[in-house]
mmCIF file of C-alpha atoms in Angstrom:
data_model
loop_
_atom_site.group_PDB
_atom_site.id
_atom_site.type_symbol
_atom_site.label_atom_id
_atom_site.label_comp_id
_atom_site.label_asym_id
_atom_site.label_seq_id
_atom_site.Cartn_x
_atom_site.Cartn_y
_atom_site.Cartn_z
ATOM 1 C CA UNK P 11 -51.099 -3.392 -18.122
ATOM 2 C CA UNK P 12 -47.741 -3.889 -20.153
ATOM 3 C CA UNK P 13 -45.541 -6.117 -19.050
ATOM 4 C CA UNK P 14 -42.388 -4.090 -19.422
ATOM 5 C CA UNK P 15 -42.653 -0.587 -21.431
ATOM 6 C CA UNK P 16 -39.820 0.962 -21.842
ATOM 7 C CA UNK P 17 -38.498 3.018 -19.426
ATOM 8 C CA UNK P 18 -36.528 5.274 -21.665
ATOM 9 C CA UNK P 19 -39.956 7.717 -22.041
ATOM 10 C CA UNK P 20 -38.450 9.067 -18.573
ATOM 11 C CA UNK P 21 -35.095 9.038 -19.216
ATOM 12 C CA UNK P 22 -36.033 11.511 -22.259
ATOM 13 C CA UNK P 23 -37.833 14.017 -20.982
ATOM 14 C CA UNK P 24 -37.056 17.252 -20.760
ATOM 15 C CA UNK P 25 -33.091 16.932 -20.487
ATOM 16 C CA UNK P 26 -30.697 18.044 -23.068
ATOM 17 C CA UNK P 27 -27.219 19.377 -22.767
ATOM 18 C CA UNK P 28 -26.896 23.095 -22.894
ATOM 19 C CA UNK P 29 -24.784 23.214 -25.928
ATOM 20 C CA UNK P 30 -24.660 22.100 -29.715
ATOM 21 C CA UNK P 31 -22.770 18.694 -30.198
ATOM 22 C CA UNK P 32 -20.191 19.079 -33.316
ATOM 23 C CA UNK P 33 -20.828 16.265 -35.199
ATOM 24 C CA UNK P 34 -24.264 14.406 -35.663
ATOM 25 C CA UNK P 35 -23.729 10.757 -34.720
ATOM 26 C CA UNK P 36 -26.253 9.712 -37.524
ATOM 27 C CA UNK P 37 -25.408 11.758 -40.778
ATOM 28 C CA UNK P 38 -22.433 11.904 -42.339
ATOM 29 C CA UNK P 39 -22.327 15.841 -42.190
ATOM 30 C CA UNK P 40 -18.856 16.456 -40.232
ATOM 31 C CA UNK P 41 -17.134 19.364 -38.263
ATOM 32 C CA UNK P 42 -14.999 19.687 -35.289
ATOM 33 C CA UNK P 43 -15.146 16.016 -33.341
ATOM 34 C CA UNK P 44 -16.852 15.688 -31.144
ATOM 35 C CA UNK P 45 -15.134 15.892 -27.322
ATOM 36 C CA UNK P 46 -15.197 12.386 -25.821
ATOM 37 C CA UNK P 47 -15.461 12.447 -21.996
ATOM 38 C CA UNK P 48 -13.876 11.345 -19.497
ATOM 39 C CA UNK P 49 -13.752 10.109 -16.138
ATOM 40 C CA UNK P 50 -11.434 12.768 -14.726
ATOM 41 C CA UNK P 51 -11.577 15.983 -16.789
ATOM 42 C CA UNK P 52 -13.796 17.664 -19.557
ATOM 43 C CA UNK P 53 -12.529 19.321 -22.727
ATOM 44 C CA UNK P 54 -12.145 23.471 -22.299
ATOM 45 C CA UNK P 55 -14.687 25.273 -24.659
ATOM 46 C CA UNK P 56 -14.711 25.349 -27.809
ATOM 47 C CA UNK P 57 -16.198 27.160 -31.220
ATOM 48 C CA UNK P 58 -18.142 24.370 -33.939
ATOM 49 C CA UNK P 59 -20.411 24.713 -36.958
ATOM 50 C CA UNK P 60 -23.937 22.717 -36.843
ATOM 51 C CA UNK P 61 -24.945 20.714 -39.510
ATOM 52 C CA UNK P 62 -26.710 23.547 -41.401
ATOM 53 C CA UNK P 63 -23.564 25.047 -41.225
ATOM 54 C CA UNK P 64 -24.285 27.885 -38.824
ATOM 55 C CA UNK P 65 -21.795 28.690 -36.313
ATOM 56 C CA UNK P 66 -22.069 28.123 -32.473
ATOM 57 C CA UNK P 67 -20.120 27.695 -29.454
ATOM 58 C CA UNK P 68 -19.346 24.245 -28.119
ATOM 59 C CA UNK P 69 -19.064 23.487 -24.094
ATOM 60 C CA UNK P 70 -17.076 21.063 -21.875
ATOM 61 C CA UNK P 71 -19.240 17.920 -21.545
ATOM 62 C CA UNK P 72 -19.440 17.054 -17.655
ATOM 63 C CA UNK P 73 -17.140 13.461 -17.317
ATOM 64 C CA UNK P 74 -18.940 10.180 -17.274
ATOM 65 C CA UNK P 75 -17.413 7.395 -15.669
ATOM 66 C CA UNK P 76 -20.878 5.604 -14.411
ATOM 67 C CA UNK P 77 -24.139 6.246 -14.764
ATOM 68 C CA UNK P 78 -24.684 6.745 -11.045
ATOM 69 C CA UNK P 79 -21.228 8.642 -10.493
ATOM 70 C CA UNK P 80 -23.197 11.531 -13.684
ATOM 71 C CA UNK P 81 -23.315 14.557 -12.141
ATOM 72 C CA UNK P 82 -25.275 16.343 -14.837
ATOM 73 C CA UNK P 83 -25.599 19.416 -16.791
ATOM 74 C CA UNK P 84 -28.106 22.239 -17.392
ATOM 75 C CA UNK P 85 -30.969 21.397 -19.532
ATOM 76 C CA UNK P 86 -32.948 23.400 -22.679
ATOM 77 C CA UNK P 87 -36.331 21.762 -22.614
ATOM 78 C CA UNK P 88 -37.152 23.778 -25.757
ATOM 79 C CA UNK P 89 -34.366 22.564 -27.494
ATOM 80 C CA UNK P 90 -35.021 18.593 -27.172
ATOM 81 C CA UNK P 91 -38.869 18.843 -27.401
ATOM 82 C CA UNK P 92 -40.811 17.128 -30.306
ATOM 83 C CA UNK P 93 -40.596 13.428 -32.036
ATOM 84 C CA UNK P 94 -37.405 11.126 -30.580
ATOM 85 C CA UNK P 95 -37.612 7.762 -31.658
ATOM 86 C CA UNK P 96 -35.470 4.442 -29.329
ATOM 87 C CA UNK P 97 -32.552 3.435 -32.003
ATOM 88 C CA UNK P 98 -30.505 1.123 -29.616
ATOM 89 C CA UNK P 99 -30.734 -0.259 -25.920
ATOM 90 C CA UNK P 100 -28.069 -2.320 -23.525
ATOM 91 C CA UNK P 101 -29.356 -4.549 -21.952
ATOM 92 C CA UNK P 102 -31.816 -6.029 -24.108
ATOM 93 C CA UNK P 103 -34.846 -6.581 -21.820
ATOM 94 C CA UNK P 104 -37.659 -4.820 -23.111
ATOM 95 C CA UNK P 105 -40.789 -6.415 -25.039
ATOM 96 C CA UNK P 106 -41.295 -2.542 -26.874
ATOM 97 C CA UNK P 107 -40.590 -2.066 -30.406
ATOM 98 C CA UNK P 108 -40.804 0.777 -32.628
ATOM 99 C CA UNK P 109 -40.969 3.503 -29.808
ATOM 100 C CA UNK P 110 -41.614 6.767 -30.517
ATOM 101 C CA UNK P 111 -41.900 9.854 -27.926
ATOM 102 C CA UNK P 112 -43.114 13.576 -27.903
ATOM 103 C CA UNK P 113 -41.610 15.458 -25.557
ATOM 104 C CA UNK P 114 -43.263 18.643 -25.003
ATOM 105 C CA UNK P 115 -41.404 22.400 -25.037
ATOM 106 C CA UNK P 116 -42.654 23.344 -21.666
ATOM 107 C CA UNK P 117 -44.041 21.690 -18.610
ATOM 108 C CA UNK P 118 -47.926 21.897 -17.471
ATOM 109 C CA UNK P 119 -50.128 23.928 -15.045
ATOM 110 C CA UNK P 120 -48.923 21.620 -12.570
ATOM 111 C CA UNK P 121 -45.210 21.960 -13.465
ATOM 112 C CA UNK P 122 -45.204 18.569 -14.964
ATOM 113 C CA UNK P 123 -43.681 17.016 -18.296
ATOM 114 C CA UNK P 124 -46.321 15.080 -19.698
ATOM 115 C CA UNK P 125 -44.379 13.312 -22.997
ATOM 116 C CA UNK P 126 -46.536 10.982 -25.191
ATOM 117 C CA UNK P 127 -45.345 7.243 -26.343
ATOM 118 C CA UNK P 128 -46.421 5.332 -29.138
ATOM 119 C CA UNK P 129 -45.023 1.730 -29.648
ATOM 120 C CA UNK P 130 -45.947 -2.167 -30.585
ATOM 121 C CA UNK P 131 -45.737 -4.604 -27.254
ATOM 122 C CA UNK P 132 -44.351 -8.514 -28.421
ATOM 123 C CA UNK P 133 -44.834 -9.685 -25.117
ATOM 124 C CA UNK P 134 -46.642 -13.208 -25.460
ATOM 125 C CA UNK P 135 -45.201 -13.124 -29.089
ATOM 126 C CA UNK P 136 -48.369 -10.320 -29.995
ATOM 127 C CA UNK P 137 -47.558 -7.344 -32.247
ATOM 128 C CA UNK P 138 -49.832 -4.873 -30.533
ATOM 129 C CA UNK P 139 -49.703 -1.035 -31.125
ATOM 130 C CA UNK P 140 -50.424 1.147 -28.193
ATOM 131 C CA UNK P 141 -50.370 4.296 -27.351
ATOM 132 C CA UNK P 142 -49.724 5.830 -23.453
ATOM 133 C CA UNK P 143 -48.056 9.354 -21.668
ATOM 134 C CA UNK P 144 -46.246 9.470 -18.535
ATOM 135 C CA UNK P 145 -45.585 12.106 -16.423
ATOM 136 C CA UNK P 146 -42.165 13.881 -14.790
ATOM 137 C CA UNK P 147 -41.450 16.606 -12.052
ATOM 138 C CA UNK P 148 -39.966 19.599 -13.654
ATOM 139 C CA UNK P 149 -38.033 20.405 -10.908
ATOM 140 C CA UNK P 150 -34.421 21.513 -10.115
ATOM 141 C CA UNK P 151 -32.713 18.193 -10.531
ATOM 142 C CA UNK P 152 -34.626 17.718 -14.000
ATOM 143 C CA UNK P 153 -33.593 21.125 -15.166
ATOM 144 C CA UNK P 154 -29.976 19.718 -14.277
ATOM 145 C CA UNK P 155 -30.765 16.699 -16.248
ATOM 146 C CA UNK P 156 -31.323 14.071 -13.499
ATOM 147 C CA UNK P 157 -34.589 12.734 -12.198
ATOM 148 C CA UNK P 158 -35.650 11.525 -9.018
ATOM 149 C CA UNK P 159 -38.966 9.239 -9.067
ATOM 150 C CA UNK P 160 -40.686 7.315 -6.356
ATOM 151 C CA UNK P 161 -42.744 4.655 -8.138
ATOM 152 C CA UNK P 162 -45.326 2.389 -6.669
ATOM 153 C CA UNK P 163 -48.654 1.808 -4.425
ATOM 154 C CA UNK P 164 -47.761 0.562 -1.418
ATOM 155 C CA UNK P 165 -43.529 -0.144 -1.550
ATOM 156 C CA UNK P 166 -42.078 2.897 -2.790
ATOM 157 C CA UNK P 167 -39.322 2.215 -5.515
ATOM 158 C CA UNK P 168 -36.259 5.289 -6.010
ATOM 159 C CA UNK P 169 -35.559 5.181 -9.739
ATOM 160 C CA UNK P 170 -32.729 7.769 -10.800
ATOM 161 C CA UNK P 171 -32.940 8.784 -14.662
ATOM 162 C CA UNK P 172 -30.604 10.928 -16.741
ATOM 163 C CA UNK P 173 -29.421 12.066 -19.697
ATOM 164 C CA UNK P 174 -25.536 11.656 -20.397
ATOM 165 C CA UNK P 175 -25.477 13.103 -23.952
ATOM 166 C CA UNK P 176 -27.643 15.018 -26.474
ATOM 167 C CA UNK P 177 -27.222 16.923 -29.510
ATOM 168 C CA UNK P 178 -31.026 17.738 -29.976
ATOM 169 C CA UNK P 179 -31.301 17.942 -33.650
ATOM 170 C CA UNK P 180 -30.395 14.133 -33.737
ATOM 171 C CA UNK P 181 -29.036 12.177 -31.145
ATOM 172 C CA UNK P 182 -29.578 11.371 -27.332
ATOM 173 C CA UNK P 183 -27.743 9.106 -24.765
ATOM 174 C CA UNK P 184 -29.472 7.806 -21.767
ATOM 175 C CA UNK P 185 -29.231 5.687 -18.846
ATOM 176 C CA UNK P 186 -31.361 4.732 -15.519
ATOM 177 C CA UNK P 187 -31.043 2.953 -12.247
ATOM 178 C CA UNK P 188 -33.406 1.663 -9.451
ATOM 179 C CA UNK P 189 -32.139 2.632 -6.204
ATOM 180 C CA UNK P 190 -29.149 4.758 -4.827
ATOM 181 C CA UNK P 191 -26.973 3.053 -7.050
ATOM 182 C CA UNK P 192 -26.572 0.276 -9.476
ATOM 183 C CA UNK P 193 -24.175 -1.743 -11.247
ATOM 184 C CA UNK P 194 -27.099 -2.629 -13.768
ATOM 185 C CA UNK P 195 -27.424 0.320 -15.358
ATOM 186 C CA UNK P 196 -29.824 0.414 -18.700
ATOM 187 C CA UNK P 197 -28.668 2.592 -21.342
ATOM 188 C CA UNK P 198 -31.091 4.115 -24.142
ATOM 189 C CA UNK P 199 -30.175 5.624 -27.314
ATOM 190 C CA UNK P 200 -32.873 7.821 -29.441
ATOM 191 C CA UNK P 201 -32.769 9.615 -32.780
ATOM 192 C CA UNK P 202 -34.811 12.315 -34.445
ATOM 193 C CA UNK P 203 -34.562 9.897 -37.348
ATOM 194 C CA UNK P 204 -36.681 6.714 -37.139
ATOM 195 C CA UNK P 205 -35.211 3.962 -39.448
ATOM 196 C CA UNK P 206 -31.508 4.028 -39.856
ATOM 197 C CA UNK P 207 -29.296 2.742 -42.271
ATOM 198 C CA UNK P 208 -26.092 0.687 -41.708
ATOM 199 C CA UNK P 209 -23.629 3.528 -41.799
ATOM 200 C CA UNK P 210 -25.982 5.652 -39.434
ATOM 201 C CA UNK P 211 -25.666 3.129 -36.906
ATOM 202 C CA UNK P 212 -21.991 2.660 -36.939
ATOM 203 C CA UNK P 213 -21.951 6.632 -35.812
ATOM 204 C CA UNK P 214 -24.443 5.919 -33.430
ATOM 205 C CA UNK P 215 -22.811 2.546 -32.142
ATOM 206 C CA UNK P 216 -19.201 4.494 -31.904
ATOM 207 C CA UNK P 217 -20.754 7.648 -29.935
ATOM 208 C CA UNK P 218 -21.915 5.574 -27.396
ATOM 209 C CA UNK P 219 -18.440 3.577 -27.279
ATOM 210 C CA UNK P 220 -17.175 6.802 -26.424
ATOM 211 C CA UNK P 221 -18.905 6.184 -22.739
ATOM 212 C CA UNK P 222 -20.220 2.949 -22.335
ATOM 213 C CA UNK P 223 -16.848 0.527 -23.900
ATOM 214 C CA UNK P 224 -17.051 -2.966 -25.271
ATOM 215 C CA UNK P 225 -20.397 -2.344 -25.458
ATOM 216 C CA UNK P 226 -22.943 -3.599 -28.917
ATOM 217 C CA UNK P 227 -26.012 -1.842 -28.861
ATOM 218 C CA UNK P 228 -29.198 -3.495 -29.478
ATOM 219 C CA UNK P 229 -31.096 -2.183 -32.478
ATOM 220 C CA UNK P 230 -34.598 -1.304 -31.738
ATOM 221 C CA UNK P 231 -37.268 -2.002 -34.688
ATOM 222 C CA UNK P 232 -37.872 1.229 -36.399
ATOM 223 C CA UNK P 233 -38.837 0.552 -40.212
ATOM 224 C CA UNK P 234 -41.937 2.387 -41.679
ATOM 225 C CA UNK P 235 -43.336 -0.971 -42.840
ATOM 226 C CA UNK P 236 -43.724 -2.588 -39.501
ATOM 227 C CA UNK P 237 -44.148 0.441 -37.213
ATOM 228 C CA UNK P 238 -46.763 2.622 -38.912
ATOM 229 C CA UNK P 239 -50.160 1.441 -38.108
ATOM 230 C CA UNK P 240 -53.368 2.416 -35.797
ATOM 231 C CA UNK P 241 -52.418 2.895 -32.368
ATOM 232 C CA UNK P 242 -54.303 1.986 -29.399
ATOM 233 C CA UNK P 243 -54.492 2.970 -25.575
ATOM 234 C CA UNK P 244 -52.704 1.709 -22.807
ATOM 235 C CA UNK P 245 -52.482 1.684 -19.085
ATOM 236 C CA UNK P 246 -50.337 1.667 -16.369
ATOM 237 C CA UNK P 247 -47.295 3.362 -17.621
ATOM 238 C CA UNK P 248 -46.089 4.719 -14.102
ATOM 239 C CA UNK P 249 -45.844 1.332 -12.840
ATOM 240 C CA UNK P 250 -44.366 -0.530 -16.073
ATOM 241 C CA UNK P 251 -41.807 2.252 -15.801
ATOM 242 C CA UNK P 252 -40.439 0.294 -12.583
ATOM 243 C CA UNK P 253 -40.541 -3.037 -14.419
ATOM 244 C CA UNK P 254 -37.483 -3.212 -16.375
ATOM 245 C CA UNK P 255 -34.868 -2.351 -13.745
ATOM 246 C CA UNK P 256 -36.700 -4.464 -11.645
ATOM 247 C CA UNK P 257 -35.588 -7.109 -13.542
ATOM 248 C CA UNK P 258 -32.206 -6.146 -13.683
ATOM 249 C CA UNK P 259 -31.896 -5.809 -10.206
ATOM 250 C CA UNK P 260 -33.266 -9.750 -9.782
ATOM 251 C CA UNK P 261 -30.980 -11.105 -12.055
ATOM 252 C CA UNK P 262 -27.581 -8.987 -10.762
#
């Protein structure tokens, strides 16, 4: 079983904002800015082009003061499904590298998410590529963007996942807790790209700014050189999932 795999596969699926963010945090295709939030009041709607240039209308984003204050917004599975790839994490406690996730456009038989994950686990300084899936309730909270897991055997663990902000053509903001509450909140950031450049990032790095403050990101190894190889299987996602707040919790 892996050590720690990222726990951001479940903070991904199946949530995006039910609107069209007006400026891509990772090209340098501009129009309206984007609203920032904040923790009292959200911008009134407004109208925005996309990056292909067609027009759309542009909602309030919900405030965000914490990540377990987010109340949420409605979700368009459709709209967020296909290849996201992990650009940047806070904090930095993950062995994964070069994640990549496939979020699928509509849940199963069962009224699950099932989302696939490829990365490369360094834990025990190894470079091994592995392949896994986890599973999510698509129920009413998820459809509102929030998640509600109970993970483990014996000791059932709470974890709360969400997503804070999307534009689903390139850019997603996430964050997770274990328990009711935590002030050790992780906070994930994915792109439809895979390898950015240095002026990508600085969008990316001042998006998230816009919620989390004082805040570097941590870049996550994405380049084609390193990441594409032969993937193999892995177990024990479900549990792994726990792993990393777990940690955070024990050192708070």
């Amino acid at each position: 079983m892996n050590s720690k795999v990222s726990v951001v596969l479940l903070l991904l699926l199946g949530c995006s904002l039910q609107r069209v963010y007006s400026q891509d945090p990772t090209t340098d295709s501009t129009t309206a800015s984007p609203t920032t939030a904040s923790p009292t009041t959200a911008s009134p709607t407004t109208s925005g082009s996309t990056v292909s240039g067609e027009t759309t209308v542009t909602t309030a984003k919900p405030p965000f003061s914490t990540c377990a204050a987010y109340a949420g917004a409605p979700v368009d599975l459709e709209a967020i499904s296909g290849d996201w790839y992990e650009a940047g994490r806070v904090p930095d406690t993950d062995v994964s590298q070069c994640l990549k996730y496939v979020v699928p456009s509509s849940p199963n038989a069962n009224n699950k998410l099932e989302v696939q994950m490829e990365f490369v686990n360094t834990a025990n300084n190894k470079w091994d590529h592995e392949k896994d899936s986890g599973l999510l309730p698509w129920d009413a909270n998820a459809k509102n963007g929030i998640f509600n897991l109970s993970i483990g055997e014996t000791v059932k663990l709470p974890v709360t996942l969400k997503l804070v902000d999307s534009d689903p053509k390139s850019y997603a903001l996430l964050c997770g807790y274990l328990g009711i509450a935590s002030n050790e909140p992780i906070f994930k950031v994915l792109t439809r790209k895979r390898e950015l450049n240095d002026a990508e990032k600085k969008k990316v790095q001042d998006n998230f700014n816009g919620f989390v403050q004082n805040t570097d990101l941590v870049w996550v190894e994405q380049s084609e050189g390193k990441c594409n190889s032969a993937m193999r299987s892995a177990g024990g996602f479900i549990v792994a999932l726990a792993l990393v707040l777990l940690v955070l919790q024990r050192n708070h």
